[in-house]
Amino acid sequence: MTLPERIRLLLVEDLASDAEIELRELKRAGLSVEHRLVDTEEGFRLELDRFAPHVIISDFSMPHFDGMAALALARELHPEIPFLFVSGTIGEEYAIRALKSGATDYVLKTNLLRLPAAVERALHEARDRRARHRAEKKLAETRERLQSIYESLPDALWSAELPSQRVDYISPAASAIFGHPPQAFYDNDDLWVSVIHPEDRPAVVAAWQRLLDGREFDVEYRIVRPDGSISWTHDRGRVIRDASGVPIRVDGLARDISEAVRQRERLARLGRIRDLLGAVNAAIVRLRDRQELFESFCRIAVERGGFLAARLVDIEPATGRLQIAVTTDESRDSLLDVVEAYNRDPAGSKSLLALALRSGQAIVSNDAAADDRARQRDRFAREGVNSIACLPLTVEGKVIGAVVLRAAERGFFDEEEMRLLGDLTGNLAFALELGAKQEKLNYLAFYDPLTGLPNRTLFMERLTQALAAERRGNGSIALVLIDLERFKAINDTLGQAVGDRMLQEAGRRLQEAAGDIHQVARLGGNLFALMFPNIAGAEEVARRIEQKSANIFGVPYQIDRHEIRISAKAGIAVFPEDGADADVLFRNAEAALKRAKETGERYLFYAPQINARVSEQVELENRLRKAVENRELFLHYQPKVDLATRKIVGLEALMRWRGPDGLLVSPARFIPILEETGLILEAGRLALEIAAGVYRGWKAQGLVASRISVNVSALQIRHKGFVDDVRSVIDGVESGVDLEITESLLMQDVDASIRKLTAVREAGLHIALDDFGTGHSSLAYLSRLPIDTVKIDRSFVHGMVDKVEDTSIVTAIISLAQALGLNVVAEGVETEEQARLLHLLRCDQMQGYLFSRPVDKDKVETLLRAPSA
């Protein structure tokens, strides 16, 4: 800071000439000076205020105004203005006194050359003093402000020196936070540790050690105040280091967070209860069963709500007795005592639960171990139960039960929590009320009240679901609409009551036929619907309708002593051919039904070409059923010959049937129908009987009869009576019958098939494995099969002459069979070249057109009588 451009100088001098000399000396030194001259106290005071001089120069001794008096006055009024004495009479003793009294300097009039330098130095020193004074004043103000802030802060500021860890400062807020004044911490080095709750002390000490290791100190802990009360503190601190990085102290701040912790805990409780409310509401939406809802509620209350236990009691409507519905307690004893006490005297029982049930109001105890209303205070104290809420469940103004919640925290249930819990139990009660009403509404919305069958709405939903399932599996489904005929006439002649009873009985029979209530419906009036999922084709649908019609409409309806016979028309639509969704399928089934009514047909498919095919198929099935019943099926026989001798060594029986025109029907056409309809069981028994009878007849004639092998279907061998059927044909004597089974047949339930075949073989029958090489049999179970012969499929035999691969397969089969001790028969041998190659490969027998086609019994007898046979 430089000197003022123009120095204001106040001269205290009684001699104007001396003043002039002093001014001239200053100006000669280059100083710009503006001055005032006074020689009295009055003038001095006036100019001090008015002129505001930068510096004062005073004579030491004057007749009217003493220099020391001027100095005293200047120090009193403006101590910041530098004061210099210029005198010719001042001695050393006075000079020292003047300097001690506050004079800045003195200059002898005989040495005025020093005056300019003294003035400049005085101004510089004054400037420095003013700056220092301002800084000190500002610092004092800052200190005062900080001290005020420290004293007004609710937080305690503290500082501990290192390495001693002694507290050398703590603000007055320590009294409010720790319950001890600052001085107590200065006097007792261990006090800051001893006030910490014993359970929290290890964590705090560990956090302090981490601070000394260079990490942060930020910890929440409980304080035990002198009166024994508990408060929560949040304490933070950081290490302060000197310029060389050595830790010298720790500065920190401690804040009382008791209220924040209470709010945090409260918010956590409220959060849990809101979470509980959401979870219970979700369960209410999801669950319909009353007991399942109660169990879910109590489980969620403990898992999500943080309660020690949840209990639910309900009042039995018929008796009014209280009963335990659900409790999460391991033992029901304590609750059972309360329930039994209430049932003994509902009006006089004193428990909290009884009060809630009688009043219909929530009853809360936030200090259960000390609550006189709590009848089990000792038990609560032992089990750590401090808060209990009993919340009644009210449905249509009537208390039907209560929820009892137990918590470990004292004071757990505040007003807002009770409001949320009230919402919770209100929702639960509403769900119970709604459930009862909804159950009735749902029934009326989805079921026909007369027959109890699904109505149109539910059936269409089920049909849509079934279509989706079939679509995923690339399957088919049939929709059948059934219209009862002459129903109006029955209503008009016998009355509506009889008509309703008939509809109920028809619905019952349709449900039995469907086997699943979700696959049948009453659509209104006398119109019913059936669905057949996972069908193989229209023929299967027709077959089912034919079979089920007999049960539904073939037997008269006995209603109120009336015997009623009814018939029906049906329209059928098949997914996906007749419609890709439920609505389209339904419309097309209606169209088919309408056409059936117009034409008089019992049932019609929506697609005309299906009707023709199905009609033909149904007619064929009916004829075939009669053929089985009338034993019209018969056998042709194809010889098996020894490859070396070309002599007949066996016969394969092949089922045959003649149609109405007397011509043979292809087995490829009627055998699958036998299997689809289950007629193969009866036809198979018939084939065994015919073969056994023929063999015994030849033996009786003295012919050298070859054993006859009969093919067995998968349905036969899976039938539980298969072994008994075979044994009944043998009937204890030699039957000459063997069995042929296909390789693929054994892939289903291998163990059961082996057990049955073993029993048959033990009865004296031989077993051949037909079409070997075309299935998926493995060596692992091939060796387990109770078989005597392996038959090589004709596809390999046909290709073996031209294809090396087929020759290799035939060779492998023969080698494998011989290794297992089995005979080998080659099927489909048609050329001598094939026969010679098979002989070279050491095949045992052959069967095919080369020797003989399948022929009737008489021609076989001729072959057997031939000398070569």
Tab-separated table of N, CA and C in Angstrom, residues 482 505 508-510 512-513 530 532 541-557 564-568 602-603 622 625:
chain	number	residue	atom	x	y	z
A	482	ILE	N	-75.295	-81.334	-30.681
A	482	ILE	CA	-76.313	-82.384	-30.588
A	482	ILE	C	-77.659	-81.740	-30.279
A	505	GLU	N	-81.216	-85.713	-17.252
A	505	GLU	CA	-80.731	-87.079	-17.475
A	505	GLU	C	-79.901	-87.158	-18.757
A	508	ARG	N	-76.582	-85.804	-17.967
A	508	ARG	CA	-75.779	-86.755	-17.194
A	508	ARG	C	-75.167	-87.814	-18.099
A	509	ARG	N	-75.959	-88.321	-19.023
A	509	ARG	CA	-75.454	-89.351	-19.933
A	509	ARG	C	-74.380	-88.772	-20.861
A	510	LEU	N	-74.583	-87.560	-21.325
A	510	LEU	CA	-73.572	-86.931	-22.179
A	510	LEU	C	-72.268	-86.721	-21.420
A	512	GLU	N	-71.188	-88.535	-18.883
A	512	GLU	CA	-70.556	-89.852	-18.747
A	512	GLU	C	-69.878	-90.258	-20.050
A	513	ALA	N	-70.517	-89.949	-21.159
A	513	ALA	CA	-69.936	-90.302	-22.445
A	513	ALA	C	-68.678	-89.499	-22.727
A	530	LEU	N	-70.421	-81.413	-27.575
A	530	LEU	CA	-69.324	-82.277	-27.136
A	530	LEU	C	-68.078	-81.890	-27.916
A	532	PHE	N	-64.207	-83.594	-28.942
A	532	PHE	CA	-63.325	-84.756	-28.922
A	532	PHE	C	-61.918	-84.276	-29.259
A	541	VAL	N	-63.983	-89.992	-35.015
A	541	VAL	CA	-65.125	-89.245	-34.474
A	541	VAL	C	-66.413	-90.017	-34.717
A	542	ALA	N	-66.587	-90.477	-35.945
A	542	ALA	CA	-67.797	-91.240	-36.279
A	542	ALA	C	-67.907	-92.487	-35.406
A	543	ARG	N	-66.783	-93.146	-35.220
A	543	ARG	CA	-66.787	-94.354	-34.402
A	543	ARG	C	-67.221	-94.043	-32.970
A	544	ARG	N	-66.690	-92.934	-32.419
A	544	ARG	CA	-67.071	-92.568	-31.048
A	544	ARG	C	-68.556	-92.245	-30.964
A	545	ILE	N	-69.062	-91.521	-31.963
A	545	ILE	CA	-70.481	-91.167	-31.939
A	545	ILE	C	-71.342	-92.418	-32.007
A	546	GLU	N	-70.953	-93.338	-32.869
A	546	GLU	CA	-71.707	-94.593	-32.970
A	546	GLU	C	-71.714	-95.333	-31.643
A	547	GLN	N	-70.546	-95.400	-31.002
A	547	GLN	CA	-70.441	-96.136	-29.735
A	547	GLN	C	-71.229	-95.464	-28.624
A	548	LYS	N	-71.118	-94.120	-28.539
A	548	LYS	CA	-71.721	-93.410	-27.418
A	548	LYS	C	-73.221	-93.197	-27.613
A	549	SER	N	-73.672	-93.173	-28.866
A	549	SER	CA	-75.106	-92.981	-29.130
A	549	SER	C	-75.937	-94.081	-28.487
A	550	ALA	N	-75.399	-95.283	-28.497
A	550	ALA	CA	-76.144	-96.401	-27.920
A	550	ALA	C	-76.386	-96.181	-26.429
A	551	ASN	N	-75.392	-95.661	-25.736
A	551	ASN	CA	-75.551	-95.424	-24.300
A	551	ASN	C	-76.443	-94.219	-24.008
A	552	ILE	N	-76.334	-93.205	-24.888
A	552	ILE	CA	-77.061	-91.967	-24.609
A	552	ILE	C	-78.520	-92.070	-25.040
A	553	PHE	N	-78.766	-92.607	-26.233
A	553	PHE	CA	-80.118	-92.597	-26.788
A	553	PHE	C	-80.714	-93.991	-26.987
A	554	GLY	N	-79.892	-95.029	-26.856
A	554	GLY	CA	-80.412	-96.382	-27.081
A	554	GLY	C	-81.234	-96.904	-25.925
A	555	VAL	N	-80.993	-96.377	-24.709
A	555	VAL	CA	-81.716	-96.848	-23.528
A	555	VAL	C	-82.815	-95.828	-23.200
A	556	PRO	N	-84.062	-96.272	-22.969
A	556	PRO	CA	-85.156	-95.328	-22.686
A	556	PRO	C	-84.886	-94.526	-21.406
A	557	TYR	N	-85.485	-93.356	-21.354
A	557	TYR	CA	-85.389	-92.481	-20.177
A	557	TYR	C	-86.594	-92.765	-19.279
A	564	ILE	N	-89.480	-92.733	-21.845
A	564	ILE	CA	-89.348	-91.819	-22.975
A	564	ILE	C	-88.158	-92.241	-23.819
A	565	ARG	N	-88.406	-92.368	-25.113
A	565	ARG	CA	-87.318	-92.641	-26.050
A	565	ARG	C	-87.098	-91.386	-26.891
A	566	ILE	N	-85.855	-90.982	-26.972
A	566	ILE	CA	-85.536	-89.804	-27.778
A	566	ILE	C	-84.387	-90.134	-28.711
A	567	SER	N	-84.284	-89.373	-29.759
A	567	SER	CA	-83.161	-89.475	-30.689
A	567	SER	C	-82.577	-88.086	-30.859
A	568	ALA	N	-81.533	-87.987	-31.651
A	568	ALA	CA	-80.864	-86.699	-31.810
A	568	ALA	C	-80.247	-86.610	-33.187
A	602	ARG	N	-78.471	-88.993	-39.224
A	602	ARG	CA	-78.247	-88.910	-37.772
A	602	ARG	C	-77.155	-87.909	-37.434
A	603	TYR	N	-76.131	-87.886	-38.241
A	603	TYR	CA	-75.065	-86.895	-38.055
A	603	TYR	C	-74.396	-86.642	-39.384
A	622	ASN	N	-69.221	-101.546	-39.341
A	622	ASN	CA	-70.397	-102.307	-38.903
A	622	ASN	C	-70.390	-103.714	-39.486
A	625	ARG	N	-67.742	-105.651	-37.733
A	625	ARG	CA	-68.159	-106.031	-36.381
A	625	ARG	C	-69.052	-107.269	-36.437
